[in-house]
Short mmCIF file of C-alpha atoms in Angstrom, two decimals:
data_model
loop_
_atom_site.label_atom_id
_atom_site.label_comp_id
_atom_site.label_asym_id
_atom_site.label_seq_id
_atom_site.Cartn_x
_atom_site.Cartn_y
_atom_site.Cartn_z
CA MET A 1 3.42 4.50 34.68
CA ASP A 2 6.20 2.38 33.39
CA SER A 3 7.20 -1.08 35.24
CA PRO A 4 10.65 -1.65 36.37
CA HIS A 5 11.30 -3.60 33.17
CA GLY A 6 9.01 -2.70 30.51
CA ALA A 7 8.29 0.85 28.71
CA ALA A 8 4.83 2.40 27.78
CA VAL A 9 4.73 2.83 24.30
CA LYS A 10 2.30 5.69 22.91
CA ALA A 11 2.35 7.29 19.31
CA ASP A 12 0.12 9.51 17.61
CA ASP A 13 -0.15 10.23 13.89
CA PHE A 14 3.47 8.85 13.52
CA GLY A 15 5.15 8.88 10.45
CA LEU A 16 8.30 9.16 8.47
CA LYS A 17 8.70 10.86 5.10
CA GLY A 18 11.87 10.32 2.84
CA PRO A 19 13.29 11.71 -0.11
CA ARG A 20 11.01 9.79 -2.43
CA GLY A 21 7.77 9.96 -0.11
CA TRP A 22 6.24 8.63 2.93
CA VAL A 23 7.78 5.78 4.48
CA PHE A 24 4.99 5.25 6.92
CA ARG A 25 2.38 7.51 8.42
CA ASN A 26 -0.77 8.04 10.44
CA ILE A 27 0.57 5.45 13.03
CA GLY A 28 -1.17 5.12 16.35
CA ILE A 29 -0.14 3.12 19.48
CA ASP A 30 -0.98 2.67 23.09
CA ALA A 31 0.97 -0.12 24.51
CA ALA A 32 1.30 -0.60 28.14
CA PRO A 33 4.82 -1.98 29.83
CA GLY A 34 5.28 -5.47 29.25
CA SER A 35 2.84 -5.64 26.06
CA LEU A 36 3.41 -7.86 23.04
CA ILE A 37 2.53 -6.02 19.86
CA ALA A 38 2.52 -7.30 16.41
CA VAL A 39 3.55 -5.00 13.20
CA GLU A 40 1.92 -6.02 10.08
CA GLY A 41 1.58 -4.55 6.46
CA PRO A 42 2.59 -5.60 2.68
CA SER A 43 6.36 -5.63 1.93
CA GLY A 44 7.49 -2.03 1.69
CA SER A 45 5.10 -0.39 3.82
CA GLY A 46 7.39 0.69 6.32
CA ARG A 47 7.19 -1.90 8.93
CA THR A 48 11.22 -2.15 9.63
CA CYS A 49 11.36 1.64 9.58
CA LEU A 50 8.85 1.79 12.24
CA LEU A 51 10.56 -0.55 14.40
CA LEU A 52 13.71 1.62 14.04
CA ALA A 53 11.80 5.08 14.86
CA LEU A 54 10.37 3.46 17.95
CA THR A 55 13.72 2.49 19.25
CA GLY A 56 15.52 5.75 18.60
CA ARG A 57 17.46 4.67 15.54
CA MET A 58 15.47 6.55 12.89
CA LYS A 59 14.31 10.26 13.05
CA PRO A 60 10.52 10.36 12.69
CA THR A 61 9.36 13.65 10.45
CA ALA A 62 5.41 13.51 11.64
CA GLY A 63 3.43 13.43 14.71
CA HIS A 64 4.98 12.25 17.94
CA ALA A 65 5.88 9.16 19.89
CA GLU A 66 6.77 8.44 23.82
CA VAL A 67 8.76 5.36 24.53
CA GLY A 68 9.07 4.97 28.23
CA GLY A 69 8.72 8.76 28.99
CA HIS A 70 11.10 9.78 26.53
CA ARG A 71 9.16 11.82 23.53
CA LEU A 72 10.55 11.13 20.23
CA PRO A 73 12.22 12.36 18.19
CA ARG A 74 13.63 14.84 20.69
CA LYS A 75 14.87 12.06 23.09
CA MET A 76 16.22 9.61 20.56
CA ALA A 77 19.33 8.87 22.44
CA ALA A 78 17.42 8.22 25.56
CA VAL A 79 15.15 5.91 23.75
CA ARG A 80 18.34 3.91 22.44
CA ARG A 81 19.82 3.57 25.90
CA ILE A 82 16.50 1.64 26.94
CA ALA A 83 15.56 -0.12 23.43
CA ALA A 84 17.13 -2.99 21.78
CA LEU A 85 17.10 -4.68 18.52
CA GLY A 86 16.52 -8.25 17.61
CA PRO A 87 17.14 -9.62 14.50
CA VAL A 88 16.83 -6.88 11.91
CA SER A 89 17.92 -7.69 8.25
CA GLY A 90 20.62 -5.04 7.03
CA VAL A 91 20.93 -3.51 10.32
CA ASN A 92 22.58 -5.66 13.06
CA ASP A 93 22.82 -8.96 10.99
CA LEU A 94 24.86 -11.63 12.72
CA ASP A 95 28.67 -12.23 11.76
CA GLN A 96 28.38 -15.44 9.59
CA ALA A 97 32.31 -15.90 10.16
CA LEU A 98 31.84 -16.07 14.03
CA THR A 99 31.26 -19.05 16.14
CA VAL A 100 28.16 -18.86 18.71
CA ALA A 101 30.49 -18.09 21.62
CA GLU A 102 32.49 -15.50 19.82
CA GLN A 103 29.26 -13.67 18.79
CA LEU A 104 27.88 -13.61 22.23
CA ARG A 105 31.39 -12.33 23.53
CA GLU A 106 31.26 -9.61 21.10
CA GLY A 107 27.63 -8.63 21.88
CA ALA A 108 28.54 -8.59 25.64
CA LEU A 109 31.70 -6.27 24.93
CA LEU A 110 29.80 -3.85 22.76
CA GLN A 111 26.99 -3.43 25.09
CA ARG A 112 29.47 -2.83 27.83
CA ARG A 113 31.45 -0.49 26.04
CA TYR A 114 28.83 1.66 24.62
CA GLU A 115 25.69 1.38 26.72
CA GLY A 116 26.90 -0.10 30.32
CA PRO A 117 27.86 2.19 33.08
CA VAL A 118 31.53 3.59 33.08
CA ARG A 119 32.26 2.22 36.49
CA ALA A 120 31.85 -1.17 34.92
CA LEU A 121 35.00 -0.76 32.77
CA LEU A 122 36.84 0.18 35.84
CA ARG A 123 36.33 -3.30 37.70
CA PRO A 124 38.92 -5.98 37.72
CA ARG A 125 39.48 -8.03 34.71
CA GLY A 126 38.43 -11.52 36.67
CA GLU A 127 35.04 -9.67 38.13
CA ARG A 128 33.97 -8.25 34.57
CA ARG A 129 34.73 -11.88 33.02
CA THR A 130 32.37 -13.60 35.60
CA SER A 131 29.75 -10.89 35.33
CA THR A 132 29.84 -11.16 31.35
CA ALA A 133 29.57 -14.85 31.72
CA ALA A 134 26.63 -14.56 33.91
CA ARG A 135 24.89 -12.33 32.05
CA ILE A 136 25.27 -14.34 28.73
CA GLU A 137 24.02 -17.42 30.57
CA GLU A 138 20.79 -15.64 31.81
CA ALA A 139 20.27 -14.11 28.41
CA LEU A 140 20.66 -17.77 26.74
CA ALA A 141 18.07 -18.93 29.31
CA VAL A 142 15.49 -16.44 28.55
CA ALA A 143 15.89 -16.79 24.80
CA GLY A 144 15.64 -20.60 24.98
CA LEU A 145 18.99 -21.25 23.27
CA ASP A 146 20.80 -24.30 24.77
CA LEU A 147 24.28 -24.30 23.38
CA ALA A 148 24.65 -27.98 24.43
CA THR A 149 22.15 -28.95 21.71
CA LEU A 150 23.81 -27.39 18.94
CA PRO A 151 26.07 -29.63 16.57
CA LYS A 152 29.37 -28.35 18.08
CA GLY A 153 28.24 -26.66 21.10
CA PRO A 154 29.39 -23.22 21.74
CA ARG A 155 31.95 -23.66 18.85
CA THR A 156 29.15 -24.08 16.16
CA SER A 157 29.52 -21.51 13.52
CA VAL A 158 26.62 -19.08 13.17
CA ARG A 159 26.39 -19.92 9.54
CA ASP A 160 25.20 -23.41 10.50
CA LEU A 161 22.41 -22.29 12.65
CA GLU A 162 18.80 -22.99 11.94
CA ARG A 163 16.55 -20.09 11.30
CA LEU A 164 14.92 -20.35 14.66
CA GLU A 165 18.11 -20.65 16.37
CA SER A 166 19.68 -17.58 14.92
CA VAL A 167 16.52 -15.73 15.71
CA ARG A 168 17.23 -17.01 19.28
CA LEU A 169 20.84 -16.00 19.41
CA SER A 170 19.81 -12.61 18.17
CA VAL A 171 17.55 -12.06 20.90
CA ALA A 172 19.99 -13.41 23.57
CA ILE A 173 22.31 -10.79 22.65
CA ALA A 174 19.61 -8.04 22.63
CA LEU A 175 18.59 -8.94 26.05
CA LEU A 176 22.16 -8.56 27.55
CA GLY A 177 21.49 -5.03 27.95
CA ASP A 178 18.32 -5.64 29.70
CA PRO A 179 16.12 -3.52 27.52
CA ARG A 180 12.82 -2.22 28.37
CA LEU A 181 11.93 -2.43 24.98
CA LEU A 182 12.54 -4.99 22.36
CA ALA A 183 12.08 -5.06 18.58
CA LEU A 184 12.28 -7.83 15.96
CA ASP A 185 11.91 -7.86 12.24
CA ASP A 186 10.41 -10.51 9.92
CA LEU A 187 10.02 -12.93 13.12
CA ASP A 188 8.13 -15.70 11.10
CA LEU A 189 10.09 -15.43 8.07
CA LYS A 190 11.32 -18.89 6.85
CA LEU A 191 9.83 -20.79 9.83
CA SER A 192 7.38 -23.74 9.76
CA ASP A 193 4.21 -23.79 11.39
CA ALA A 194 5.56 -25.22 14.63
CA GLU A 195 8.71 -22.92 14.74
CA ARG A 196 6.53 -19.83 14.12
CA ALA A 197 4.45 -21.03 17.42
CA GLU A 198 7.69 -21.38 19.23
CA ALA A 199 8.89 -17.95 18.39
CA TRP A 200 5.50 -16.43 19.30
CA THR A 201 5.93 -18.52 22.83
CA LEU A 202 9.53 -17.10 23.26
CA LEU A 203 8.11 -13.55 22.72
CA ARG A 204 5.03 -14.11 25.11
CA ALA A 205 7.71 -15.21 27.90
CA ILE A 206 9.95 -12.24 27.27
CA ALA A 207 6.70 -9.84 27.52
CA ALA A 208 5.78 -11.78 30.83
CA ARG A 209 8.89 -10.52 32.40
CA GLY A 210 8.05 -7.03 31.95
CA THR A 211 10.04 -6.31 28.67
CA THR A 212 7.63 -4.65 25.92
CA VAL A 213 8.12 -6.41 22.64
CA PHE A 214 7.15 -5.18 19.00
CA ALA A 215 8.01 -7.87 16.24
CA VAL A 216 7.25 -7.63 12.73
CA CYS A 217 5.54 -10.42 11.00
CA SER A 218 3.53 -11.59 8.20
CA GLU A 219 0.31 -12.83 10.18
CA ALA A 220 0.26 -12.84 14.02
CA PRO A 221 -1.69 -15.16 16.40
CA GLU A 222 -5.38 -13.92 17.07
CA ASP A 223 -4.76 -13.11 20.67
CA ILE A 224 -1.93 -10.70 19.68
CA PRO A 225 -2.58 -6.90 19.10
CA VAL A 226 -1.60 -5.42 15.86
CA VAL A 227 -0.31 -2.40 14.27
CA ARG A 228 -0.74 -2.17 10.75
CA THR A 229 1.42 -0.20 8.15
CA GLY A 230 0.71 1.10 4.70
CA ALA A 231 -2.49 3.11 3.87
CA PRO A 232 -5.60 1.26 3.50
CA ALA A 233 -7.48 0.77 0.19
CA LYS A 234 -9.59 3.69 -0.58
CA PRO A 235 -13.26 2.42 -1.00
CA ALA A 236 -14.88 2.73 -4.51
CA GLU A 237 -16.42 5.99 -4.67
CA PRO A 238 -20.10 5.93 -6.00
CA ALA A 239 -21.03 7.58 -9.08
CA PRO A 240 -22.87 10.88 -8.76
CA SER A 241 -26.26 9.31 -10.13
CA ASP A 242 -26.82 5.66 -11.45
CA PRO A 243 -27.12 5.81 -15.06
CA LYS A 244 -30.09 4.16 -16.72
CA PRO A 245 -29.41 1.16 -18.77
CA ASP A 246 -31.23 3.38 -21.85
CA ALA A 247 -28.67 6.21 -20.95
CA LYS A 248 -25.64 3.85 -22.28
CA PRO A 249 -25.00 4.30 -25.92
CA LYS A 250 -26.84 0.97 -27.55
CA SER A 251 -24.18 -0.82 -29.12
CA ASP A 252 -25.74 -4.09 -28.86
CA THR A 253 -28.94 -2.91 -30.75
CA LYS A 254 -29.80 -3.45 -34.26
CA PRO A 255 -28.65 -0.26 -36.42
CA LYS A 256 -31.51 1.78 -37.97
CA PRO A 257 -32.07 1.27 -41.61
CA ASP A 258 -30.84 3.74 -43.66
CA PRO A 259 -33.69 6.22 -44.74
CA LYS A 260 -32.08 6.80 -48.16
CA PRO A 261 -31.26 3.52 -49.60
CA GLU A 262 -28.86 3.18 -52.41
CA PRO A 263 -30.30 3.04 -55.62
CA LYS A 264 -27.88 0.59 -57.27
CA PRO A 265 -28.12 -3.09 -56.02
CA GLU A 266 -24.37 -3.37 -55.65
CA PRO A 267 -21.77 -1.14 -54.17
CA ASP A 268 -19.14 0.41 -56.34
CA THR A 269 -15.76 -1.58 -55.89
CA THR A 270 -13.85 0.34 -58.12
CA ALA A 271 -13.30 3.51 -56.16
CA ASP A 272 -10.32 3.29 -53.84
CA PRO A 273 -11.46 3.36 -50.06
CA LYS A 274 -10.85 6.53 -48.15
CA PRO A 275 -7.62 6.47 -46.04
CA ASP A 276 -8.40 6.29 -42.31
CA THR A 277 -7.50 9.77 -40.84
CA THR A 278 -8.57 9.14 -37.36
CA PRO A 279 -5.34 10.21 -35.04
CA ASP A 280 -3.57 7.48 -33.19
CA PRO A 281 -4.50 7.47 -29.66
CA LYS A 282 -1.79 8.51 -27.15
CA PRO A 283 0.25 5.81 -25.47
CA GLU A 284 -0.80 5.53 -21.70
CA ALA A 285 1.56 6.71 -19.17
CA LYS A 286 3.21 4.05 -17.42
CA PRO A 287 2.60 3.67 -13.59
CA ASP A 288 4.95 5.25 -11.31
CA THR A 289 6.57 1.87 -9.78
CA THR A 290 9.27 3.87 -7.97
CA THR A 291 10.10 2.72 -4.51
CA LYS A 292 9.32 5.03 -2.06
CA GLY A 293 11.77 6.03 0.74
CA THR A 294 12.09 2.82 2.59
CA ASP A 295 15.78 2.02 1.15
CA ASP A 296 16.86 5.65 1.84
CA ALA A 297 15.55 5.47 5.50
CA LEU A 298 17.19 2.22 6.10
CA ALA A 299 20.76 3.57 5.00
CA GLU A 300 20.23 6.61 7.34
CA ALA A 301 19.46 3.82 10.03
CA ARG A 302 22.75 1.84 9.31
CA ARG A 303 24.78 4.94 9.56
CA ALA A 304 23.20 5.73 12.90
#
């Protein structure tokens, strides 16, 4: 059963196939409410698309999943109402032209306009302003972002934030809607070891409050469960029978003497050598380096 804040996430044989092949496939998840789950995998293995599918932003094509009791892909809209995205490059990037205060106000307005209850729009302006300021302050406290420590306080430009500060700001905006599921991409990108430890401490604190958290990373701490994308390497198949050493052509053995040696002591050098008529080998086929359907799937998510 779900907690009041977190959402249970279950998936079985979950997958997404795009026009150019599988983006991810064979994903199994069983996460209780308030869990912190890391998503690992090689670049291009569909880690970001898995986050978007679990949050209702991308339609899966194989298997099924349930988020907070809502079955995917049938209940994608219901999942979007209870799930929020932290930083996901190319999907919900921060506006570098805004200040931190402007970015927070914009996030609060969008959340109230598209995700909040309709009755919230009918409140008096002063009451709405007070409520918005309180929600922003609470979200900043949970995200661990103290505006007073920024170079220009709330008027600091988003482009001037450090990487970890940008992550905290994105998390704060996501928490404005009090989501039951929070998903973050590339959590440890461009972070030092100390900053990575701070980022994971932040996510542990959010999960401890009851929110289920999924985070894409390059390497998760040992105590955090991991979901891996990308097909595992196939083990080498054994040969049907081990050939004996004598079965291979003996290229390193001495050649057998010619049973009919040439009668002349010296070879005839006046004859023209015969031309080599052996056909040239066919050129090897180039490996298929075409990127699979990740780019197409991300484009669909942006339009969603």
